[in-house]
Tab-separated table of C-alpha atoms in Angstrom:
chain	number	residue	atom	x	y	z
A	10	UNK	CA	28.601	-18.347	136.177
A	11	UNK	CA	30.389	-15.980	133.901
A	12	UNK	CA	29.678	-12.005	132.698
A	13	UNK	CA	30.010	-11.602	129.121
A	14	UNK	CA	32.829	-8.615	127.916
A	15	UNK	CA	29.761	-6.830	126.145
A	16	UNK	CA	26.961	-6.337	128.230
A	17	UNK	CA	23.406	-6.490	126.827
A	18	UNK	CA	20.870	-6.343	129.896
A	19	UNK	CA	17.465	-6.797	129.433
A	20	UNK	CA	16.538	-3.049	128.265
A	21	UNK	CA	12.836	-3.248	128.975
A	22	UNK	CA	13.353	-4.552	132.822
A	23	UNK	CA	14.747	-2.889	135.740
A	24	UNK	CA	18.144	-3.034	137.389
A	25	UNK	CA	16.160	-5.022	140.002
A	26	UNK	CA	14.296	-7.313	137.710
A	27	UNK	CA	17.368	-7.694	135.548
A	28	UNK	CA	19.628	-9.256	138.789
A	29	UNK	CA	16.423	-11.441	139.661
A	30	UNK	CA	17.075	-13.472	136.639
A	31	UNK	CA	20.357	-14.634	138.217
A	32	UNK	CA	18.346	-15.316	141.631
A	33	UNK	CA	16.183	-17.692	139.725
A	34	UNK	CA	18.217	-20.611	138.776
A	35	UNK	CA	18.682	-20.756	142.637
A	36	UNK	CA	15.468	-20.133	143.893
A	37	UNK	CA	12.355	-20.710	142.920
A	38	UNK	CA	9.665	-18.294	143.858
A	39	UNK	CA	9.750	-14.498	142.304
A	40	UNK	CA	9.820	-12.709	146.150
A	41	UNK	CA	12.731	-15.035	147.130
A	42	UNK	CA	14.592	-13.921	143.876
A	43	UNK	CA	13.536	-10.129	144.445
A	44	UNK	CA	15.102	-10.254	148.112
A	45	UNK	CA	18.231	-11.614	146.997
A	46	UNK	CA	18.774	-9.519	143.848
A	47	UNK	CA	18.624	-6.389	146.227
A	48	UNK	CA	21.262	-7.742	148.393
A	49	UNK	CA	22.951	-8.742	145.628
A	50	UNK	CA	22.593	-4.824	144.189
A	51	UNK	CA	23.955	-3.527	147.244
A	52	UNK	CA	27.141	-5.682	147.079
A	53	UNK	CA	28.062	-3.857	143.740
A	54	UNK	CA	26.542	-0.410	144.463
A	55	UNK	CA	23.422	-0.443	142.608
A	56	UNK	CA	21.054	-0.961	145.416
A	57	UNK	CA	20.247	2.352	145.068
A	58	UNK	CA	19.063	1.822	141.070
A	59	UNK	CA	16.590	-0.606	141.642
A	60	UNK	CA	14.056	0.480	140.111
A	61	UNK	CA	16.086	2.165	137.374
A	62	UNK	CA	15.593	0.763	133.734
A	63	UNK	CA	18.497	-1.351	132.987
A	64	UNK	CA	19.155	0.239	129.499
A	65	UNK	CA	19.417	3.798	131.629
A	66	UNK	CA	22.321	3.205	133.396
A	67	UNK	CA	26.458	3.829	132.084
A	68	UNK	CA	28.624	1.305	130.876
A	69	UNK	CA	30.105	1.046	134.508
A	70	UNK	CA	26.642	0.680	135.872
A	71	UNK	CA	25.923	-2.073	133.225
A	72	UNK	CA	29.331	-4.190	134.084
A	73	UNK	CA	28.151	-3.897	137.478
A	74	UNK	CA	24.708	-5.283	136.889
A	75	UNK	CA	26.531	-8.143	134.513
A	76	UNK	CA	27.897	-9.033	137.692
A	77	UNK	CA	24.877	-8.951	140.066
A	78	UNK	CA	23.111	-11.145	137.461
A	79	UNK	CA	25.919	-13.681	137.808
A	80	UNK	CA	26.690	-13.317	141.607
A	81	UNK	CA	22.698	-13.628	142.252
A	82	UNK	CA	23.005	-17.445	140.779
A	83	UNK	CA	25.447	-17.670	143.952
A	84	UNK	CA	28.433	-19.433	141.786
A	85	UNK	CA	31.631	-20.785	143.396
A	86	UNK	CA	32.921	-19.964	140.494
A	87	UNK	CA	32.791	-16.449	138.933
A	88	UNK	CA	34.431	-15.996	135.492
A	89	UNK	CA	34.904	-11.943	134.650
A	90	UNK	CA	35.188	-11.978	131.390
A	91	UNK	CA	36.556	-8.221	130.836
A	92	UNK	CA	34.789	-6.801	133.377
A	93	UNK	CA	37.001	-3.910	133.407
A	94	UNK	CA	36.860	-2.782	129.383
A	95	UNK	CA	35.753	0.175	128.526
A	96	UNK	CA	35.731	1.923	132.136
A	97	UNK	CA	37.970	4.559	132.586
A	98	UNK	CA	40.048	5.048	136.034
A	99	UNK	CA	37.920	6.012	137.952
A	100	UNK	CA	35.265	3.616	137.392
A	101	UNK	CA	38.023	0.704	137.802
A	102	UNK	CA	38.948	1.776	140.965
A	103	UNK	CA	35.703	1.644	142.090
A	104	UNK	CA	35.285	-2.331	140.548
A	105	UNK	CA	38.452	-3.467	141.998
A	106	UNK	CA	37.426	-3.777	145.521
A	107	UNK	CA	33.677	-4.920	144.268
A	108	UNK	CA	36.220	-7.771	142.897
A	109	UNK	CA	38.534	-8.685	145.602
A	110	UNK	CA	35.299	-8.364	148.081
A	111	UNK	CA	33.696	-11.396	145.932
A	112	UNK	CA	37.289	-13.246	146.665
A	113	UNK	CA	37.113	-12.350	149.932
A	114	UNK	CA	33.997	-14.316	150.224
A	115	UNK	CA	35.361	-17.220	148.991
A	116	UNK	CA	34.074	-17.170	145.343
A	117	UNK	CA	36.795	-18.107	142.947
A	118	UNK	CA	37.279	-15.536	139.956
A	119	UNK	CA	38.850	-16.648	136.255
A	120	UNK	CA	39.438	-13.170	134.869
A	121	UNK	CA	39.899	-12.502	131.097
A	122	UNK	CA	41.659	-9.017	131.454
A	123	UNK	CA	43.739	-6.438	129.989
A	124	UNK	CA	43.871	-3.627	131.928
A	125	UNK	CA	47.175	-4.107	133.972
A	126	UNK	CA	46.184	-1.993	137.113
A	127	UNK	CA	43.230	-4.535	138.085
A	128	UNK	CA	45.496	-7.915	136.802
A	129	UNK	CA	48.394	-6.454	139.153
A	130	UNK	CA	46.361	-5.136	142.505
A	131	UNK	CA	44.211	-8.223	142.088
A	132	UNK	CA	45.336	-11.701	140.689
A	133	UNK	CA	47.661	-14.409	142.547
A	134	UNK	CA	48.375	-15.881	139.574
A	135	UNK	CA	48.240	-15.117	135.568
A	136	UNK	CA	48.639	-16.576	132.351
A	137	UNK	CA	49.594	-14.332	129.749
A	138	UNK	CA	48.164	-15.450	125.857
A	139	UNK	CA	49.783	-14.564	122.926
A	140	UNK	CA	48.112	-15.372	119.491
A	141	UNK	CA	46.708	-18.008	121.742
A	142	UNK	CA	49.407	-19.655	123.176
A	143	UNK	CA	50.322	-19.481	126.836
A	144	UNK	CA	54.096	-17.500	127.188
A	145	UNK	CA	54.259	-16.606	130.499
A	146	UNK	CA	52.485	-17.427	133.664
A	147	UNK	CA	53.372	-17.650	137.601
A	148	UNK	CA	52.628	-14.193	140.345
A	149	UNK	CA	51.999	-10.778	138.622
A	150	UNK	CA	54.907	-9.328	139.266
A	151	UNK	CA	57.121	-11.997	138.130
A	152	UNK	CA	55.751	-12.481	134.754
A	153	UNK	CA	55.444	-8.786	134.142
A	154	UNK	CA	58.985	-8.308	133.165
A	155	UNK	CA	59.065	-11.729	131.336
A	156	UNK	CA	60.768	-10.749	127.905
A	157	UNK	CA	58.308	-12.993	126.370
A	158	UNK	CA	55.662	-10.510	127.734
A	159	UNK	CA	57.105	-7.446	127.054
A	160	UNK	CA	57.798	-8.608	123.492
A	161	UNK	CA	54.031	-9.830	123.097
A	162	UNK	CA	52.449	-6.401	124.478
A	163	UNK	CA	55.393	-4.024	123.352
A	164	UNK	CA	56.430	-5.450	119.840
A	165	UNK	CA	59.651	-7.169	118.810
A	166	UNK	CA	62.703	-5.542	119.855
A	167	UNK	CA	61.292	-4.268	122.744
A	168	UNK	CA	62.665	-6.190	126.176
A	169	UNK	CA	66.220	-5.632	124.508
A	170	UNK	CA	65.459	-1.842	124.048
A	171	UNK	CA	64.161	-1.421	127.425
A	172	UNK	CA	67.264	-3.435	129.247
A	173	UNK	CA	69.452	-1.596	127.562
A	174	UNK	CA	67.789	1.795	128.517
A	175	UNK	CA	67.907	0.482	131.657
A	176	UNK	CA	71.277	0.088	131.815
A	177	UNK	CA	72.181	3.210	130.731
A	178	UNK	CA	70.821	4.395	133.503
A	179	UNK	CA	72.496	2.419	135.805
């Protein structure tokens, strides 16, 4: 299953009804979905908004339902596909452990992402894109000081301006 970087629930049905969708393609009668979108609600903190309308609740609330919807369809594989955009700290540090709980259980997670916190606290292993072509990839930390990187994210010029800066502080 996969969330989609711009979420567009179903405005006219509730958080509930909205996660139920997911439920379906697993199960096939309507109470079976309804009981397993509410457990699904409380994994990501909406169990309390049940019977909210979807198009009521805040950009964080709506990447959160994006992933109940997908979770609810119980995938092995989950692919977050920026989850994260658009929420500011606060509401990421409330997602991350949302995200490593779903890794936790076992589900594995492709994540399309750009804020650096998440990628870092988060991922075993990255692949960084430029203009769509792979130049780095291996464990967070190591590819975060990749030139290459730096150089894609920072502009040209940059990894040689900060190793020199560096240095002068050495």
């Amino acid at each position: 299953m996969r969330t989609f970087q711009i979420v567009q629930p179903f405005a006219g049905l509730t958080v509930h009804e909205n996660i139920a969708i997911g439920a379906h393609l697993s199960r096939r009668s309507r109470a079976d979905a309804l009981d397993a979108a509410a457990e699904v609600a409380s994994t990501v903190g909406l169990g309390d908004l049940l019977g909210r309308p979807a198009a009521s609740l805040t950009v964080a609330g709506r990447k959160r339902l994006e992933v109940a919807r997908a979770l609810a369809a119980e995938p092995q594989l989950l692919l977050l596909d920026e989850v994260l955009a658009g929420l500011n700290p606060g509401e990421v540090a409330t997602m991350v452990p949302i995200i490593r709980g779903l890794a936790e259980r076992g589900i594995t997670i492709l994540m399309i992402e750009h804020v650096m916190q998440a990628v870092m606290s988060l991922a075993e292993h990255v692949f960084v894109l430029a203009e769509g072509h792979i130049v780095a990839e291996g464990a967070p930390r190591a590819v975060v000081g990749n030139p290459r990187v730096v150089e894609a994210y920072l502009g040209h010029g940059a990894a040689a301006r900060l190793s020199a800066a560096g240095a002068a502080h050495v």
